[in-house]
XYZ file of C-alpha atoms in Angstrom:
711
model
C 227.546 -78.773 308.971
C 228.884 -82.172 310.085
C 226.432 -84.638 311.508
C 226.649 -85.618 315.147
C 228.428 -88.948 315.594
C 225.899 -91.733 316.256
C 226.874 -94.934 318.047
C 225.495 -98.164 316.599
C 226.920 -101.005 318.677
C 229.818 -101.775 321.019
C 232.068 -104.815 321.033
C 233.601 -105.436 324.468
C 235.983 -108.002 322.905
C 235.263 -110.229 325.908
C 237.103 -113.279 324.613
C 240.307 -111.402 323.766
C 240.276 -109.219 326.867
C 239.460 -112.051 329.262
C 242.385 -114.077 327.889
C 244.756 -111.168 328.501
C 243.352 -110.567 331.989
C 243.476 -114.234 333.106
C 239.691 -114.433 333.469
C 238.954 -116.747 330.525
C 238.415 -119.596 332.998
C 235.369 -117.693 334.287
C 233.750 -116.914 330.929
C 234.282 -115.677 327.393
C 230.760 -114.263 327.167
C 231.049 -111.274 329.511
C 233.826 -108.757 330.051
C 235.783 -109.447 333.239
C 239.027 -107.488 333.576
C 241.609 -106.626 336.207
C 242.494 -103.181 337.451
C 245.763 -101.541 336.426
C 245.724 -103.329 333.049
C 244.361 -101.981 329.766
C 241.527 -103.603 327.859
C 240.195 -102.800 324.403
C 236.669 -102.156 323.179
C 235.407 -101.264 319.708
C 232.766 -98.631 319.056
C 230.832 -98.980 315.780
C 229.129 -95.853 314.389
C 225.996 -95.634 312.296
C 226.510 -92.517 310.176
C 230.255 -91.790 309.814
C 233.702 -92.316 311.267
C 235.271 -90.655 314.296
C 237.052 -87.338 313.551
C 239.571 -86.380 316.300
C 239.278 -82.623 315.806
C 235.527 -82.690 315.533
C 234.350 -85.307 318.026
C 235.023 -85.647 321.717
C 234.286 -88.949 323.429
C 233.919 -89.024 327.193
C 233.643 -92.297 329.100
C 231.849 -92.753 332.421
C 232.435 -95.808 334.623
C 230.180 -96.297 337.653
C 229.921 -98.915 340.387
C 227.571 -99.313 343.318
C 224.063 -97.936 343.898
C 225.245 -94.340 344.477
C 228.205 -93.599 342.159
C 230.217 -90.613 343.351
C 233.243 -88.909 341.797
C 234.600 -87.869 345.179
C 234.376 -91.411 346.548
C 235.988 -93.003 343.489
C 232.911 -95.011 342.524
C 232.320 -92.831 339.466
C 234.977 -91.963 336.912
C 234.697 -89.512 334.013
C 237.572 -89.568 331.539
C 238.041 -88.348 328.001
C 239.445 -90.169 325.012
C 241.539 -87.076 324.315
C 242.668 -87.079 327.921
C 242.759 -83.279 328.017
C 242.839 -81.893 331.547
C 241.238 -85.066 332.934
C 241.658 -85.375 336.710
C 240.522 -89.009 336.611
C 243.064 -91.823 337.174
C 241.077 -93.880 334.636
C 242.559 -93.672 331.158
C 241.309 -93.976 327.573
C 243.465 -93.934 324.461
C 242.899 -94.375 320.746
C 244.112 -97.661 319.276
C 242.756 -97.738 315.694
C 240.406 -95.439 313.827
C 238.693 -96.992 310.806
C 235.918 -95.828 308.499
C 232.998 -96.507 310.818
C 234.650 -97.958 313.927
C 236.980 -96.941 316.682
C 239.054 -99.259 318.851
C 239.773 -97.741 322.253
C 242.028 -98.869 325.088
C 240.643 -98.323 328.601
C 242.429 -98.821 331.896
C 241.185 -98.673 335.474
C 243.732 -97.486 338.055
C 245.298 -100.208 340.223
C 243.508 -98.904 343.311
C 240.005 -98.718 341.800
C 237.147 -100.358 343.733
C 236.422 -103.870 342.494
C 232.950 -104.978 341.523
C 230.451 -104.658 338.701
C 230.632 -101.475 336.626
C 228.329 -99.791 334.159
C 230.238 -98.202 331.266
C 228.693 -95.203 329.522
C 229.873 -92.878 326.782
C 229.049 -89.271 325.967
C 229.723 -88.214 322.372
C 230.147 -84.471 321.863
C 230.440 -83.432 318.210
C 231.455 -79.897 317.134
C 228.354 -77.677 317.088
C 226.344 -80.850 317.643
C 224.355 -82.112 320.576
C 225.844 -84.325 323.282
C 224.508 -87.861 323.046
C 224.804 -90.360 325.900
C 224.876 -94.131 325.482
C 225.043 -97.044 327.884
C 227.676 -99.422 326.544
C 227.113 -102.263 329.013
C 228.352 -103.813 332.215
C 231.704 -105.332 333.093
C 233.370 -106.715 336.208
C 236.624 -105.325 337.619
C 238.842 -107.550 339.792
C 242.052 -107.267 341.785
C 245.216 -107.763 339.724
C 248.130 -109.728 341.226
C 249.916 -109.350 337.841
C 250.035 -105.528 338.201
C 252.937 -104.067 340.192
C 250.798 -101.088 341.223
C 248.083 -103.251 342.765
C 248.185 -103.886 346.516
C 247.832 -107.621 345.831
C 250.758 -107.784 343.372
C 252.595 -111.097 343.663
C 255.920 -111.169 341.834
C 255.966 -114.875 340.982
C 254.072 -116.503 338.134
C 254.144 -119.998 339.729
C 252.670 -118.527 342.907
C 250.008 -116.609 340.949
C 249.079 -119.809 339.151
C 248.787 -121.687 342.459
C 247.160 -119.067 344.669
C 244.841 -117.364 342.151
C 244.310 -119.679 339.170
C 244.370 -123.167 340.701
C 240.790 -124.292 341.338
C 241.550 -127.362 343.447
C 243.842 -128.254 346.318
C 244.251 -130.029 349.630
C 243.251 -129.143 353.172
C 245.341 -130.955 355.755
C 243.565 -132.744 358.590
C 244.257 -135.474 361.147
C 246.818 -134.879 363.875
C 250.496 -133.979 364.034
C 251.464 -137.666 363.993
C 249.201 -138.512 361.051
C 248.629 -135.668 358.585
C 245.996 -136.433 355.963
C 245.410 -134.406 352.755
C 241.707 -133.796 352.165
C 241.035 -132.997 348.462
C 238.898 -129.922 347.799
C 237.272 -128.389 344.743
C 237.548 -124.596 345.159
C 235.815 -124.023 341.819
C 236.303 -120.253 341.803
C 235.812 -120.090 338.037
C 232.703 -122.249 337.825
C 229.465 -120.896 336.364
C 227.821 -118.115 338.437
C 230.472 -118.181 341.180
C 231.761 -114.681 340.321
C 228.197 -113.329 340.580
C 227.677 -115.088 343.910
C 230.930 -113.596 345.242
C 229.780 -110.086 344.325
C 226.364 -110.823 345.828
C 228.142 -111.838 349.030
C 229.720 -108.358 349.237
C 226.318 -106.728 348.758
C 224.758 -108.820 351.539
C 227.303 -107.728 354.144
C 226.334 -105.519 357.067
C 228.877 -102.955 355.839
C 226.970 -102.553 352.578
C 223.576 -102.515 354.272
C 224.684 -99.848 356.759
C 226.358 -97.535 354.219
C 226.388 -98.812 350.628
C 228.152 -95.742 349.216
C 231.013 -95.977 351.707
C 231.249 -99.756 351.378
C 231.599 -99.633 347.580
C 234.172 -96.845 347.828
C 236.313 -98.966 350.159
C 236.278 -102.016 347.877
C 239.571 -100.947 346.358
C 241.329 -102.035 349.552
C 242.158 -105.748 349.920
C 242.431 -105.188 353.684
C 238.837 -103.954 353.775
C 237.507 -106.551 351.351
C 239.165 -109.381 353.260
C 237.515 -108.352 356.530
C 234.115 -108.054 354.858
C 234.427 -111.485 353.232
C 235.785 -113.023 356.443
C 232.695 -111.896 358.359
C 230.342 -113.017 355.572
C 231.644 -116.594 355.331
C 230.142 -117.366 358.749
C 226.550 -116.523 359.630
C 226.955 -115.330 363.214
C 226.322 -111.627 362.522
C 224.399 -111.760 359.249
C 223.007 -114.120 356.623
C 226.490 -115.329 355.822
C 227.280 -118.403 353.799
C 227.801 -121.055 356.470
C 226.309 -121.938 359.819
C 228.938 -123.537 362.042
C 228.239 -126.489 364.330
C 230.616 -128.483 366.516
C 228.220 -130.947 368.144
C 227.422 -134.345 366.676
C 223.852 -133.837 365.452
C 223.740 -132.692 361.833
C 220.353 -134.206 360.968
C 218.944 -130.875 359.716
C 221.842 -130.249 357.341
C 225.060 -131.684 355.936
C 227.809 -133.066 358.146
C 230.854 -130.817 357.534
C 232.997 -133.904 356.869
C 230.895 -134.764 353.799
C 231.665 -131.641 351.756
C 234.232 -131.989 348.971
C 234.011 -128.543 347.393
C 232.886 -124.927 347.673
C 230.668 -124.693 344.590
C 227.711 -126.669 345.959
C 227.761 -124.609 349.174
C 227.884 -121.213 347.460
C 225.197 -122.186 344.959
C 222.934 -123.476 347.736
C 223.394 -120.204 349.652
C 222.424 -118.244 346.541
C 219.509 -120.506 345.569
C 217.869 -120.251 348.993
C 217.802 -116.452 349.003
C 221.118 -116.178 350.842
C 220.115 -118.314 353.800
C 223.077 -119.871 355.678
C 224.011 -123.391 354.636
C 224.069 -126.061 357.367
C 226.848 -126.934 358.360
C 230.515 -125.950 358.360
C 233.570 -126.286 360.527
C 236.965 -124.605 360.259
C 238.211 -126.283 357.081
C 234.922 -125.600 355.282
C 234.955 -121.927 356.311
C 238.549 -121.590 355.095
C 237.842 -123.397 351.823
C 234.869 -121.149 351.012
C 236.925 -118.053 351.787
C 239.710 -119.330 349.534
C 237.211 -119.699 346.699
C 235.808 -116.180 347.118
C 239.184 -114.465 347.499
C 240.794 -116.249 344.532
C 237.719 -115.423 342.461
C 238.088 -111.720 343.341
C 241.785 -111.876 342.412
C 243.468 -111.870 345.831
C 246.182 -114.568 346.148
C 244.987 -116.964 348.850
C 246.029 -120.268 350.351
C 244.579 -122.571 353.002
C 246.632 -123.171 356.159
C 246.348 -125.952 358.747
C 247.812 -125.546 362.232
C 248.086 -128.747 364.249
C 247.584 -128.442 368.030
C 246.042 -125.006 367.614
C 245.468 -122.972 370.762
C 242.233 -121.188 371.627
C 243.026 -118.962 374.588
C 239.875 -117.278 375.894
C 241.350 -115.105 378.667
C 244.191 -113.462 376.784
C 247.198 -114.538 378.871
C 248.788 -116.730 376.153
C 248.236 -119.733 378.413
C 246.023 -122.694 377.497
C 244.758 -124.232 380.749
C 243.765 -127.911 380.452
C 242.080 -129.758 383.322
C 242.131 -133.504 384.061
C 240.569 -135.660 386.726
C 242.398 -138.400 388.643
C 241.590 -141.008 385.974
C 243.437 -139.011 383.321
C 240.197 -137.897 381.655
C 240.348 -134.418 380.125
C 237.537 -132.169 381.365
C 235.525 -129.543 379.516
C 237.598 -126.344 379.444
C 237.137 -122.750 378.336
C 240.615 -122.836 376.851
C 241.133 -125.591 374.306
C 243.752 -127.014 371.993
C 242.181 -127.869 368.661
C 243.571 -131.037 367.146
C 243.919 -128.981 363.999
C 242.575 -125.619 362.945
C 242.345 -124.222 359.427
C 242.520 -120.610 358.282
C 243.594 -118.618 355.215
C 246.551 -116.533 354.228
C 245.964 -113.740 351.699
C 248.743 -111.805 349.995
C 248.552 -108.005 350.138
C 250.461 -104.836 350.912
C 249.785 -103.326 354.344
C 250.167 -99.563 354.033
C 248.271 -99.287 357.326
C 251.183 -100.999 359.128
C 254.866 -100.122 359.535
C 257.113 -101.118 356.601
C 257.903 -104.814 356.325
C 254.582 -106.261 357.476
C 252.948 -106.777 354.089
C 252.873 -110.108 352.297
C 250.969 -113.065 353.728
C 248.175 -112.114 356.116
C 246.129 -114.478 358.303
C 242.349 -114.397 357.889
C 240.223 -116.761 359.951
C 236.510 -116.889 359.103
C 235.685 -119.572 361.696
C 233.548 -117.746 364.285
C 235.563 -117.937 367.511
C 235.808 -114.435 368.975
C 234.603 -110.975 367.957
C 236.859 -108.463 366.235
C 235.608 -104.869 366.427
C 232.170 -106.233 367.189
C 231.973 -108.855 364.429
C 232.948 -112.499 364.100
C 235.990 -112.227 361.889
C 239.734 -112.386 362.388
C 242.460 -110.592 360.475
C 244.133 -109.672 358.294
C 247.035 -110.243 360.683
C 250.562 -110.024 359.321
C 252.351 -113.384 359.500
C 255.636 -111.572 360.091
C 254.065 -109.596 362.952
C 253.007 -112.862 364.560
C 256.514 -114.292 364.302
C 258.018 -111.151 365.830
C 255.436 -110.872 368.636
C 254.070 -107.541 367.362
C 250.623 -108.329 368.702
C 249.592 -104.677 368.815
C 249.388 -104.434 365.010
C 246.026 -104.596 363.212
C 244.162 -106.871 362.989
C 243.902 -109.533 365.710
C 247.583 -110.496 365.673
C 247.431 -111.404 369.376
C 244.691 -113.961 368.850
C 246.589 -115.568 365.981
C 249.777 -115.532 368.070
C 248.003 -117.529 370.779
C 246.885 -120.124 368.207
C 250.462 -120.879 367.166
C 252.596 -120.050 370.195
C 250.654 -120.121 373.477
C 251.997 -122.169 376.361
C 249.940 -125.064 377.703
C 249.458 -125.788 381.420
C 247.873 -129.070 382.604
C 246.032 -129.161 385.934
C 244.810 -132.106 388.029
C 241.400 -131.470 389.614
C 240.840 -133.652 392.681
C 239.035 -133.152 395.978
C 238.118 -129.586 395.112
C 241.764 -128.629 394.592
C 243.901 -127.977 391.527
C 247.440 -129.276 391.196
C 249.644 -128.194 388.335
C 250.933 -131.244 386.472
C 253.238 -129.591 383.969
C 253.923 -126.467 381.939
C 254.567 -127.061 378.242
C 256.067 -124.335 376.055
C 256.124 -126.187 372.747
C 252.930 -128.252 372.420
C 250.857 -125.542 370.676
C 251.394 -124.823 366.988
C 252.945 -127.741 365.100
C 253.459 -128.663 361.449
C 251.739 -125.560 360.067
C 250.919 -126.781 356.574
C 249.742 -125.744 353.120
C 249.759 -127.253 349.652
C 252.999 -126.895 347.704
C 253.260 -124.919 344.484
C 253.041 -127.071 341.323
C 252.801 -130.186 343.462
C 250.421 -132.288 345.542
C 252.990 -132.348 348.346
C 252.667 -130.606 351.714
C 254.713 -127.517 352.585
C 255.618 -127.011 356.254
C 255.626 -123.250 356.905
C 255.926 -123.316 360.709
C 259.081 -121.189 360.559
C 257.043 -118.352 358.996
C 255.016 -118.113 362.216
C 257.553 -118.616 364.980
C 261.165 -119.180 365.798
C 262.275 -122.694 366.643
C 260.650 -123.991 369.816
C 263.056 -123.876 372.738
C 265.282 -121.246 371.128
C 266.120 -117.989 372.952
C 264.403 -115.991 370.168
C 261.140 -117.889 370.638
C 261.013 -117.159 374.375
C 261.976 -113.517 373.840
C 259.168 -113.078 371.325
C 256.703 -114.801 373.679
C 257.647 -112.453 376.522
C 257.383 -109.410 374.247
C 253.905 -110.467 373.132
C 252.810 -111.122 376.720
C 254.084 -107.723 377.827
C 252.154 -105.973 375.060
C 248.999 -107.818 376.116
C 249.488 -106.858 379.753
C 249.853 -103.186 378.853
C 246.692 -103.341 376.753
C 248.333 -102.604 373.406
C 246.680 -105.450 371.553
C 244.149 -104.332 368.954
C 241.077 -106.275 367.949
C 239.217 -108.667 370.221
C 242.024 -109.973 372.345
C 243.647 -108.515 375.447
C 244.956 -110.013 378.637
C 242.061 -110.741 380.972
C 242.767 -109.575 384.504
C 240.176 -112.076 385.742
C 242.423 -115.016 384.828
C 242.816 -116.876 388.102
C 245.948 -118.857 387.343
C 249.212 -117.300 388.552
C 252.003 -117.052 386.036
C 255.385 -118.553 386.959
C 258.061 -116.150 388.053
C 260.077 -116.758 384.908
C 258.194 -117.685 381.780
C 261.472 -118.093 379.938
C 262.457 -121.064 382.148
C 259.344 -123.202 382.713
C 259.197 -125.403 385.768
C 260.401 -129.008 385.717
C 257.941 -131.611 384.534
C 256.873 -134.146 387.191
C 258.554 -136.871 385.145
C 261.856 -135.101 385.801
C 261.152 -135.143 389.548
C 259.996 -138.775 389.667
C 262.663 -139.717 387.105
C 260.369 -141.936 385.097
C 259.838 -141.642 381.344
C 256.443 -142.668 379.943
C 255.225 -142.903 376.371
C 252.372 -144.488 374.412
C 253.202 -146.470 371.288
C 250.802 -147.981 368.754
C 251.471 -151.591 367.786
C 249.509 -151.527 364.521
C 247.917 -148.898 362.252
C 244.671 -147.540 363.734
C 242.403 -148.738 360.940
C 238.708 -148.077 361.338
C 236.807 -151.229 362.249
C 239.799 -152.948 363.866
C 240.915 -153.193 367.495
C 243.407 -150.591 368.691
C 246.522 -152.216 370.167
C 249.114 -150.120 371.973
C 251.580 -150.210 374.845
C 252.635 -147.831 377.583
C 256.431 -147.676 377.663
C 257.824 -147.004 381.148
C 261.511 -146.348 381.863
C 262.970 -145.858 385.322
C 265.782 -143.330 384.918
C 266.818 -143.404 388.592
C 268.926 -145.711 390.746
C 265.953 -146.450 393.019
C 263.080 -148.853 392.463
C 259.724 -147.368 391.497
C 256.184 -148.601 392.169
C 253.719 -146.925 389.832
C 249.953 -146.780 389.841
C 248.636 -145.988 386.361
C 245.063 -144.827 385.683
C 244.290 -145.326 381.994
C 241.369 -143.918 380.015
C 240.196 -143.294 376.475
C 237.668 -140.784 375.217
C 236.580 -139.389 371.873
C 237.348 -135.788 370.979
C 235.861 -133.288 368.606
C 238.544 -131.694 366.455
C 238.194 -128.402 368.365
C 239.397 -130.159 371.520
C 235.994 -130.641 373.155
C 235.959 -134.020 374.970
C 233.229 -136.634 374.950
C 232.703 -138.963 377.957
C 235.296 -141.735 378.476
C 234.347 -145.112 377.040
C 237.322 -147.161 378.313
C 239.175 -147.129 381.643
C 241.742 -149.392 383.268
C 244.190 -149.402 386.166
C 247.669 -150.890 386.062
C 250.424 -151.356 388.650
C 253.968 -151.298 387.309
C 257.069 -152.041 389.415
C 260.399 -150.918 387.998
C 263.863 -151.849 389.179
C 266.598 -149.192 388.892
C 267.030 -148.187 385.193
C 264.551 -150.879 384.147
C 262.181 -150.499 381.175
C 258.823 -152.238 380.863
C 255.869 -152.207 378.489
C 252.270 -152.458 379.588
C 250.053 -153.794 376.759
C 246.587 -152.339 376.170
C 243.777 -153.045 373.724
C 240.555 -151.210 372.879
C 238.199 -153.328 370.806
C 236.120 -151.990 367.921
C 232.967 -152.856 369.864
C 234.197 -150.647 372.727
C 234.865 -147.530 370.651
C 232.481 -147.839 367.674
C 229.436 -146.422 369.448
C 231.355 -143.556 371.029
C 233.354 -142.260 368.071
C 232.793 -138.721 366.810
C 232.776 -137.789 363.134
C 236.321 -136.526 363.627
C 237.472 -140.099 364.417
C 239.712 -138.841 367.248
C 240.510 -140.848 370.370
C 242.638 -139.509 373.213
C 244.296 -142.165 375.357
C 245.615 -140.892 378.684
C 247.610 -142.218 381.613
C 247.795 -140.472 384.974
C 250.723 -141.964 386.865
C 251.645 -141.632 390.534
C 254.558 -143.048 392.463
C 253.899 -143.896 396.086
C 257.032 -142.131 397.376
C 256.293 -138.829 395.597
C 253.349 -136.386 395.666
C 253.982 -135.550 392.008
C 251.874 -137.041 389.256
C 252.718 -137.608 385.604
C 250.228 -137.149 382.790
C 250.907 -138.694 379.409
C 248.499 -138.822 376.501
C 248.286 -139.557 372.818
C 245.715 -138.645 370.190
C 244.835 -141.323 367.666
C 243.072 -140.612 364.366
C 241.315 -143.671 363.004
C 242.016 -144.297 359.325
C 239.619 -145.195 356.505
C 240.650 -146.820 353.227
C 240.671 -144.304 350.377
C 238.446 -144.286 347.328
C 240.283 -145.324 344.162
C 239.510 -143.392 340.975
C 240.594 -144.627 337.539
C 240.272 -142.585 334.349
C 239.368 -144.921 331.490
C 240.971 -143.505 328.353
C 242.292 -140.114 327.279
C 240.620 -136.984 328.642
C 239.824 -134.545 325.821
C 237.701 -131.397 325.876
C 234.139 -131.984 324.641
C 234.735 -135.728 324.261
C 232.964 -138.385 326.408
C 235.049 -139.750 329.265
C 234.456 -142.747 331.552
C 235.605 -142.668 335.171
C 235.696 -145.738 337.411
C 235.223 -145.209 341.168
C 236.155 -148.093 343.500
C 235.081 -147.974 347.148
C 234.557 -150.342 350.057
C 232.923 -150.775 353.437
C 235.831 -151.114 355.890
C 233.631 -152.304 358.756
C 232.732 -155.827 359.825
C 229.082 -154.813 359.902
C 226.598 -153.807 357.231
C 226.231 -150.098 356.485
C 223.177 -148.384 355.003
C 222.159 -145.143 353.315
C 225.394 -145.056 351.313
C 225.781 -142.068 348.991
C 228.753 -141.431 346.714
C 229.426 -137.838 345.613
C 231.850 -136.996 342.816
C 232.827 -133.574 341.488
C 235.603 -131.756 339.667
C 235.817 -128.291 338.134
C 235.999 -128.379 334.352
C 234.976 -132.048 334.367
C 231.435 -132.117 335.777
C 228.856 -129.364 335.304
C 227.508 -130.116 338.762
C 228.231 -132.437 341.662
C 227.287 -136.057 340.935
C 225.336 -137.937 343.637
C 224.985 -141.709 343.356
C 222.732 -143.528 345.842
C 224.419 -146.847 346.640
C 222.106 -148.038 349.439
C 223.482 -150.973 351.430
C 227.079 -152.186 351.571
C 227.728 -155.567 353.173
C 230.594 -156.049 355.684
C 234.032 -155.587 354.077
C 232.314 -155.359 350.678
C 234.163 -153.754 347.773
C 232.234 -152.218 344.883
C 232.756 -150.004 341.857
C 230.708 -147.838 339.527
C 231.535 -146.133 336.241
C 230.488 -142.547 335.633
C 230.405 -140.807 332.270
C 231.118 -137.128 331.738
C 232.267 -134.678 329.064
C 235.188 -132.432 330.151
C 234.583 -128.814 329.164
C 237.883 -127.222 330.244
C 241.437 -128.217 329.362
C 244.503 -128.357 331.573
C 245.273 -129.925 334.929
C 242.091 -130.945 336.750
C 241.149 -132.971 339.810
C 238.287 -135.350 340.611
C 237.127 -135.417 344.257
C 234.960 -138.198 345.708
C 233.298 -138.884 349.069
C 231.375 -141.890 350.394
C 229.028 -141.534 353.349
C 226.766 -143.983 355.177
C 224.906 -144.302 358.444
C 228.168 -145.432 360.100
C 230.779 -143.152 358.503
C 230.693 -139.797 356.723
C 233.958 -139.136 354.956
C 235.713 -141.876 353.048
C 237.469 -139.764 350.420
C 239.559 -140.076 347.309
C 240.896 -137.981 344.462
C 242.528 -138.265 341.064
C 244.560 -135.680 339.176
C 243.816 -135.637 335.467
C 245.160 -133.673 332.502
C 242.561 -132.722 329.908
C 243.852 -132.125 326.378
C 242.328 -129.743 323.874
C 242.368 -132.336 321.067
C 243.949 -135.623 320.013
């Protein structure tokens, strides 16, 4: 009688498989594969070779705490494949004297996560012996046409899945600044932290079996991750804060990468990290989603609307000095979210592709602080009734803005603006450090008939209560809508026939005086006598105003068709003590003409500019060879700064973030340090640096670097 086949050891061929599955950047030591794509393992036997007619090998793959065949979290499939109902497959590759190479393949809709692989060996007239072969991780597969995240472009897969650094655009629509970021999705332990994040979600805690079964859906996974990035409902990764006191944590402007945040969250027993704002939330989500295999990019929307009452109108209130008042509705100077690529079988045909996900906690969606996935195409077409939260995203990119003057207990409408919300929607280009403007993906050209038709369609759907998610028209909204939204009322400047505009006279460099003029043009054939109330106040990037720190009054007389400039100057000493971390100043002018009851409001947002950090790579960068990096930085202010700390990081270049305590920097002082490191990954890499002090928090710089394998 033949002996029962005895298993000795299993080789998961991690190095070979991980290369084929595009996971070698994560590790070569453990098996990490993608669904819908075969991987090979070798079984070594102790007593004899495998005999096809005599031995039957059955594999079992299980994920989650309660594996279940019916739920798809347990799979049983035979090497012979006879009458197997499982979508998992096993096939014989090579059969040698005492070893067997087998090809296994998870279906392209299998739940992602960590699996335990077992084998049952049934020999003819012998006993059935069970063995645990080991654990492996299964990820989404954008290279597989059967996967819901399939992306049919290798350059896009390289950018949106494999690239571990990028840029997040900040500033304002007149001055767009790229902020370098280390996503680090393939750094040590990040994959384990991402899976831990799924297991800490409320969905898993409430019903772990159901949660694990649903992890095959990128729509489901994206909503779970979106809610877990913020900490509003659970012990999510980041605690958000939009005030100016960050003394019990890290100022959001200081972060340069995701790795330090995720590792801190893990190291503290999954306690939320202090603090994040929109770009940090989006960057962390990008890291997690790319790590799990879902193509993801970071999007910045300049002049982003936050409409709280669901009428697609952003109401802004000003007093008679031109100062903006605290409002429920706000226009964020910029707002950052993610787009993830996936099929949407839950929506009508044509609404798959890029989907908006916004992990910044703004409003609840089905009871939790998350937003999306919302189809970008649905937003452009005004289909705000499609899941999830398309109406809220629509308001961020295409709401109208109405400005009101509050005076003497009354409100006077100053103007109705149909194009001020949603500008220069930006993301990093593929294979380039340049910026891509993708505004046309979200809306038709401002002022076009299509744009107004889509706006009216969206508004009608909101009024009839067809919006799904957290956002419907609020009947309590007190402001009447105009009779025809497709033909907004004339601006007061058209009635008074005066054109007004602010213009900077020199770059707004931090530490220097701000010099600007108000340009006034009389477009009528009558003389005009203008009273101009001027003010300046700092803003947080979410539109929240701080108290004014500068005010002035001017009287301008204009002859028919005459143009004049009124010069203004705000000294560094006037604004330095009132500036927020966001370095935003809004200058405003409220203008009235004595012969008209109408008033004109004109404003401009200024972002103060720091000098960048300069990074020089000294010599050739080669894997496992020492490398020197020079970092040059300066104090841009005419006063001494203290508590200076320089942080430097870069995936594949530094094992962990480098922190250098500089101490004091004298006024206008320029300094440099040289850091030494040993690159441990080849290819295109990026170094990110940040300098903070007691006076500023985010002087940044970056350097792209190519690391060679050998000389």
